[in-house]
Amino acid sequence: MGGILADPLLNTINVIKSIISENDQENLTTINQNKLRSRTTEFYYVAQRIFRNAIRNPAVAASQTIICTILAILTGLLFNNMKTTTHSSISDHLGAIFFISTHQTFCTGGALEALIKERLLSTKILCDLFSMRFIPSFIFSIIAYPLTGFQRSINRFLIFCLTIFINSIFGSAVCFFIPACISVSAVALTAVILCFTMMMVLSGFLVDLENMFTCLKWTKYISGIRYCSNILTINEFRNLTFCLSNNTHICPMIDEQVLTEHNIPHNTNWNMWKNLHFISIMALVFFYYGLYSTATNKNN
């Protein structure tokens, strides 16, 4: 008799448990969907607000545009219409590439103060960084590229423009990562300057990387300026010949000699694009750890 009464009771308990389990599963799914929807909605409305603020108060966007325009004109004046003769043109081309790679990286340090003040607003920071880097990079490219006398080719110009933009994003990623880890603005600024300075030294223009200590040679792989300058160097020197100034038919220097002397692999297209991949991956890593550190600080 007891067994007959127990079976319906057990069945009822099992049904109740299954219903509770299904409800918990549905609630968990709903919570996850709401989280995903809330993040997407947050990003959408923050991006919309930034766009409206830029229209209502264009001072920040205008200042970035003015600065990049001045830098582009300065670059064009310093390296105006570079020739392709063997006298000093090679050093001029390399100097222009080093100058562009370096100042485009250091210019991203101007966003450091805003990143320190608003380091917990990760969505706003990401929207600001991407929106305030693309337009200045494009303006700089369309002014500096023709003034300096780089090779006239739409493909080379687009590669130049893309490299400048990715390099700016990389510098912004470093400036986003360091303040997320260091809350003191003076220390964060010092760390950013030190980081960029080391990348400049390891670019291969100031120091022969092959003559460094073996234990330090690996540091060249963390230099974003080196990757940027490698792309620009391959993009400019490929299929470029340097002739004598008094006889344009005698061209003793070709692109392979210059690139080989500077230890830059250039035999295939991948040798150029891998540098773009590496600097993009480094930017993503810095952004990821910056967001992770920001989320940790929020929870604390």
Short mmCIF file of C-alpha atoms in Angstrom, two decimals:
data_model
loop_
_atom_site.label_atom_id
_atom_site.label_comp_id
_atom_site.label_asym_id
_atom_site.label_seq_id
_atom_site.Cartn_x
_atom_site.Cartn_y
_atom_site.Cartn_z
CA MET A 1 0.00 0.00 0.00
CA GLY A 2 2.89 2.36 0.94
CA GLY A 3 4.65 1.57 -2.37
CA ILE A 4 1.51 2.36 -4.37
CA LEU A 5 1.20 5.78 -2.68
CA ALA A 6 4.94 6.50 -3.02
CA ASP A 7 5.05 6.09 -6.81
CA PRO A 8 2.64 8.97 -7.63
CA LEU A 9 4.42 11.12 -5.04
CA LEU A 10 7.84 10.44 -6.61
CA ASN A 11 6.46 11.12 -10.06
CA THR A 12 5.02 14.42 -8.87
CA ILE A 13 8.36 15.40 -7.30
CA ASN A 14 10.23 14.53 -10.49
CA VAL A 15 7.80 16.56 -12.59
CA ILE A 16 8.22 19.55 -10.26
CA LYS A 17 12.02 19.22 -10.43
CA SER A 18 11.97 19.06 -14.22
CA ILE A 19 9.73 22.14 -14.39
CA ILE A 20 12.04 24.05 -12.03
CA SER A 21 15.07 22.97 -14.06
CA GLU A 22 13.46 24.12 -17.31
CA ASN A 23 12.53 27.45 -15.74
CA ASP A 24 16.08 27.94 -14.48
CA GLN A 25 17.41 27.16 -17.95
CA GLU A 26 15.02 29.62 -19.56
CA ASN A 27 15.89 32.29 -17.00
CA LEU A 28 19.61 31.78 -17.60
CA THR A 29 19.12 32.01 -21.36
CA THR A 30 17.03 35.15 -20.95
CA ILE A 31 19.68 36.73 -18.71
CA ASN A 32 22.44 35.98 -21.22
CA GLN A 33 20.36 37.37 -24.08
CA ASN A 34 19.61 40.50 -22.07
CA LYS A 35 23.32 40.93 -21.29
CA LEU A 36 24.23 40.60 -24.95
CA ARG A 37 21.39 42.89 -25.97
CA SER A 38 22.33 45.44 -23.32
CA ARG A 39 25.97 45.54 -24.46
CA THR A 40 24.95 45.93 -28.09
CA THR A 41 22.39 48.57 -27.17
CA GLU A 42 24.93 50.37 -24.98
CA PHE A 43 27.48 50.45 -27.81
CA TYR A 44 24.85 51.70 -30.28
CA TYR A 45 23.58 54.54 -28.10
CA VAL A 46 27.04 55.59 -26.95
CA ALA A 47 28.26 55.70 -30.56
CA GLN A 48 25.17 57.71 -31.51
CA ARG A 49 25.75 60.13 -28.63
CA ILE A 50 29.41 60.63 -29.59
CA PHE A 51 28.40 61.36 -33.18
CA ARG A 52 25.84 63.94 -32.05
CA ASN A 53 28.30 65.56 -29.65
CA ALA A 54 30.86 65.80 -32.46
CA ILE A 55 28.30 67.67 -34.58
CA ARG A 56 27.22 69.99 -31.74
CA ASN A 57 30.74 70.61 -30.45
CA PRO A 58 33.23 69.99 -33.26
CA ALA A 59 36.17 71.52 -31.37
CA VAL A 60 37.77 68.16 -30.49
CA ALA A 61 37.39 66.72 -33.98
CA ALA A 62 38.57 70.00 -35.50
CA SER A 63 41.67 70.07 -33.29
CA GLN A 64 42.61 66.54 -34.35
CA THR A 65 42.11 67.48 -37.99
CA ILE A 66 44.19 70.66 -37.65
CA ILE A 67 47.03 68.81 -35.91
CA CYS A 68 47.20 66.06 -38.52
CA THR A 69 47.04 68.67 -41.31
CA ILE A 70 49.96 70.60 -39.80
CA LEU A 71 51.98 67.40 -39.41
CA ALA A 72 51.21 66.39 -42.99
CA ILE A 73 52.32 69.78 -44.35
CA LEU A 74 55.44 69.70 -42.14
CA THR A 75 56.30 66.22 -43.43
CA GLY A 76 55.75 67.37 -47.00
CA LEU A 77 57.99 70.41 -46.51
CA LEU A 78 60.80 68.45 -44.86
CA PHE A 79 60.78 65.69 -47.48
CA ASN A 80 59.36 67.58 -50.42
CA ASN A 81 59.26 65.75 -53.77
CA MET A 82 62.07 63.29 -53.05
CA LYS A 83 64.06 62.25 -56.09
CA THR A 84 65.16 58.74 -57.09
CA THR A 85 68.86 59.45 -57.54
CA THR A 86 71.65 57.70 -55.67
CA HIS A 87 73.15 60.83 -54.15
CA SER A 88 70.97 61.21 -51.05
CA SER A 89 67.54 59.99 -52.10
CA ILE A 90 67.79 56.63 -50.34
CA SER A 91 68.49 58.24 -46.97
CA ASP A 92 65.72 60.79 -47.63
CA HIS A 93 63.17 58.05 -48.33
CA LEU A 94 64.20 56.08 -45.25
CA GLY A 95 64.22 59.24 -43.12
CA ALA A 96 60.71 60.13 -44.26
CA ILE A 97 59.44 56.64 -43.44
CA PHE A 98 61.06 56.70 -39.99
CA PHE A 99 59.73 60.21 -39.28
CA ILE A 100 56.18 59.30 -40.31
CA SER A 101 56.13 56.01 -38.37
CA THR A 102 57.49 57.67 -35.23
CA HIS A 103 55.39 60.81 -35.02
CA GLN A 104 52.17 58.96 -35.92
CA THR A 105 52.79 56.68 -32.94
CA PHE A 106 53.77 59.43 -30.50
CA CYS A 107 50.79 61.59 -31.51
CA THR A 108 48.42 59.00 -30.04
CA GLY A 109 49.75 59.91 -26.60
CA GLY A 110 47.56 63.01 -26.73
CA ALA A 111 44.55 60.85 -25.86
CA LEU A 112 46.20 59.58 -22.68
CA GLU A 113 44.64 62.10 -20.29
CA ALA A 114 41.11 61.38 -21.52
CA LEU A 115 41.75 57.65 -21.25
CA ILE A 116 42.88 58.02 -17.64
CA LYS A 117 39.85 60.12 -16.67
CA GLU A 118 37.32 57.85 -18.41
CA ARG A 119 39.07 54.48 -18.23
CA LEU A 120 35.95 52.81 -16.80
CA LEU A 121 33.81 53.87 -19.79
CA SER A 122 35.27 51.30 -22.17
CA THR A 123 32.52 51.62 -24.80
CA LYS A 124 32.94 55.39 -25.05
CA ILE A 125 36.71 55.04 -25.26
CA LEU A 126 36.55 52.51 -28.11
CA CYS A 127 34.10 54.67 -30.06
CA ASP A 128 36.26 57.75 -29.54
CA LEU A 129 39.48 55.99 -30.53
CA PHE A 130 38.23 54.54 -33.80
CA SER A 131 36.27 57.62 -34.86
CA MET A 132 39.09 60.04 -33.97
CA ARG A 133 41.81 58.00 -35.69
CA PHE A 134 40.36 57.13 -39.10
CA ILE A 135 39.62 60.63 -40.41
CA PRO A 136 42.94 62.22 -39.27
CA SER A 137 44.88 59.28 -40.71
CA PHE A 138 43.16 59.66 -44.06
CA ILE A 139 43.68 63.43 -44.14
CA PHE A 140 47.35 63.01 -43.26
CA SER A 141 47.78 60.44 -46.03
CA ILE A 142 46.17 62.46 -48.81
CA ILE A 143 48.34 65.49 -47.95
CA ALA A 144 51.69 63.93 -47.03
CA TYR A 145 51.84 61.16 -49.63
CA PRO A 146 51.87 63.33 -52.79
CA LEU A 147 54.02 66.07 -51.21
CA THR A 148 56.81 63.69 -50.24
CA GLY A 149 57.05 62.24 -53.72
CA PHE A 150 56.38 58.61 -52.90
CA GLN A 151 55.59 56.36 -55.85
CA ARG A 152 52.43 57.44 -57.66
CA SER A 153 50.19 54.39 -57.42
CA ILE A 154 46.68 54.01 -56.02
CA ASN A 155 47.54 50.61 -54.54
CA ARG A 156 50.62 51.95 -52.79
CA PHE A 157 48.65 54.94 -51.51
CA LEU A 158 45.91 52.72 -50.06
CA ILE A 159 48.52 50.54 -48.35
CA PHE A 160 50.16 53.69 -46.97
CA CYS A 161 46.81 54.99 -45.69
CA LEU A 162 45.89 51.64 -44.11
CA THR A 163 49.29 51.39 -42.43
CA ILE A 164 49.00 54.87 -40.94
CA PHE A 165 45.53 54.05 -39.60
CA ILE A 166 46.56 50.69 -38.09
CA ASN A 167 49.64 52.30 -36.56
CA SER A 168 47.44 54.96 -34.94
CA ILE A 169 45.12 52.26 -33.60
CA PHE A 170 48.12 50.39 -32.21
CA GLY A 171 49.40 53.51 -30.44
CA SER A 172 45.91 54.14 -29.05
CA ALA A 173 45.74 50.54 -27.84
CA VAL A 174 48.97 51.02 -25.90
CA CYS A 175 47.61 54.27 -24.44
CA PHE A 176 44.41 52.40 -23.52
CA PHE A 177 46.22 49.47 -21.90
CA ILE A 178 48.70 51.35 -19.71
CA PRO A 179 46.19 53.71 -17.98
CA ALA A 180 43.95 50.69 -17.35
CA CYS A 181 46.81 49.20 -15.33
CA ILE A 182 48.25 52.41 -13.86
CA SER A 183 45.84 54.91 -12.31
CA VAL A 184 48.40 57.65 -11.60
CA SER A 185 48.52 59.91 -14.65
CA ALA A 186 52.17 60.97 -14.27
CA VAL A 187 53.37 57.37 -13.98
CA ALA A 188 51.15 56.26 -16.88
CA LEU A 189 52.48 59.07 -19.10
CA THR A 190 56.07 58.14 -18.25
CA ALA A 191 55.37 54.48 -19.02
CA VAL A 192 53.80 55.33 -22.39
CA ILE A 193 56.72 57.58 -23.39
CA LEU A 194 59.23 54.93 -22.32
CA CYS A 195 57.35 52.26 -24.26
CA PHE A 196 57.19 54.34 -27.44
CA THR A 197 60.86 55.35 -27.09
CA MET A 198 61.96 51.73 -26.84
CA MET A 199 59.87 50.89 -29.91
CA MET A 200 61.53 53.75 -31.78
CA VAL A 201 65.02 52.51 -30.86
CA LEU A 202 64.09 48.96 -31.88
CA SER A 203 62.70 50.07 -35.25
CA GLY A 204 66.03 49.28 -36.95
CA PHE A 205 66.83 52.86 -38.01
CA LEU A 206 68.81 53.96 -34.95
CA VAL A 207 70.44 50.66 -33.97
CA ASP A 208 71.55 47.71 -36.07
CA LEU A 209 69.34 44.99 -34.60
CA GLU A 210 71.66 42.24 -35.80
CA ASN A 211 74.50 43.56 -33.61
CA MET A 212 72.45 43.58 -30.42
CA PHE A 213 73.03 41.10 -27.63
CA THR A 214 71.46 37.75 -28.38
CA CYS A 215 69.34 37.94 -25.24
CA LEU A 216 67.86 41.26 -26.44
CA LYS A 217 67.20 40.47 -30.10
CA TRP A 218 63.71 39.19 -29.33
CA THR A 219 62.64 42.70 -28.25
CA LYS A 220 62.43 43.81 -31.90
CA TYR A 221 59.29 41.69 -32.26
CA ILE A 222 57.34 43.92 -29.86
CA SER A 223 58.12 47.17 -31.69
CA GLY A 224 55.03 48.47 -33.44
CA ILE A 225 57.08 51.23 -35.08
CA ARG A 226 59.32 48.56 -36.64
CA TYR A 227 56.34 46.76 -38.18
CA CYS A 228 54.92 50.04 -39.49
CA SER A 229 58.23 51.17 -40.99
CA ASN A 230 58.79 47.74 -42.57
CA ILE A 231 55.44 47.97 -44.37
CA LEU A 232 56.11 51.49 -45.60
CA THR A 233 59.66 50.61 -46.67
CA ILE A 234 58.61 47.56 -48.68
CA ASN A 235 55.67 49.46 -50.14
CA GLU A 236 57.89 52.32 -51.30
CA PHE A 237 61.11 50.58 -52.34
CA ARG A 238 59.59 47.63 -54.18
CA ASN A 239 60.21 48.00 -57.95
CA LEU A 240 62.03 51.29 -57.34
CA THR A 241 65.43 52.03 -58.92
CA PHE A 242 67.90 54.78 -58.02
CA CYS A 243 69.82 56.26 -60.93
CA LEU A 244 72.80 58.60 -61.12
CA SER A 245 71.83 62.26 -60.94
CA ASN A 246 73.81 63.17 -64.07
CA ASN A 247 72.76 60.10 -66.09
CA THR A 248 69.28 58.71 -65.66
CA HIS A 249 70.10 55.64 -67.77
CA ILE A 250 72.64 54.31 -65.25
CA CYS A 251 70.83 52.91 -62.21
CA PRO A 252 73.25 51.12 -59.90
CA MET A 253 70.83 50.73 -56.98
CA ILE A 254 67.65 48.68 -57.05
CA ASP A 255 65.00 47.95 -54.46
CA GLU A 256 66.36 44.54 -53.45
CA GLN A 257 69.74 45.97 -52.47
CA VAL A 258 68.24 48.61 -50.18
CA LEU A 259 65.82 46.19 -48.49
CA THR A 260 68.49 43.51 -48.11
CA GLU A 261 70.94 45.97 -46.55
CA HIS A 262 68.33 46.84 -43.92
CA ASN A 263 67.48 43.16 -43.25
CA ILE A 264 63.86 43.50 -44.38
CA PRO A 265 62.40 40.34 -45.99
CA HIS A 266 60.64 41.31 -49.21
CA ASN A 267 60.59 38.35 -51.61
CA THR A 268 56.83 37.71 -51.37
CA ASN A 269 53.72 39.75 -50.67
CA TRP A 270 53.34 37.92 -47.36
CA ASN A 271 56.60 39.52 -46.17
CA MET A 272 54.81 42.87 -46.25
CA TRP A 273 51.35 41.81 -45.07
CA LYS A 274 52.67 39.79 -42.13
CA ASN A 275 53.89 43.03 -40.56
CA LEU A 276 50.35 44.40 -40.80
CA HIS A 277 49.01 41.21 -39.23
CA PHE A 278 51.50 41.38 -36.36
CA ILE A 279 50.81 45.01 -35.48
CA SER A 280 47.04 44.36 -35.68
CA ILE A 281 47.34 41.35 -33.37
CA MET A 282 49.39 43.38 -30.90
CA ALA A 283 46.74 46.12 -30.94
CA LEU A 284 43.99 43.56 -30.26
CA VAL A 285 46.00 42.06 -27.39
CA PHE A 286 46.51 45.47 -25.79
CA PHE A 287 42.83 46.33 -26.23
CA TYR A 288 41.76 42.98 -24.75
CA TYR A 289 43.92 43.26 -21.65
CA GLY A 290 42.94 46.90 -21.28
CA LEU A 291 39.25 45.94 -21.33
CA TYR A 292 39.93 43.06 -18.94
CA SER A 293 41.74 45.33 -16.51
CA THR A 294 38.96 47.91 -16.81
CA ALA A 295 36.30 45.29 -16.07
CA THR A 296 38.30 44.11 -13.05
CA ASN A 297 38.52 47.67 -11.72
CA LYS A 298 34.75 48.08 -12.20
CA ASN A 299 34.02 44.97 -10.16
CA ASN A 300 36.34 46.12 -7.41
#
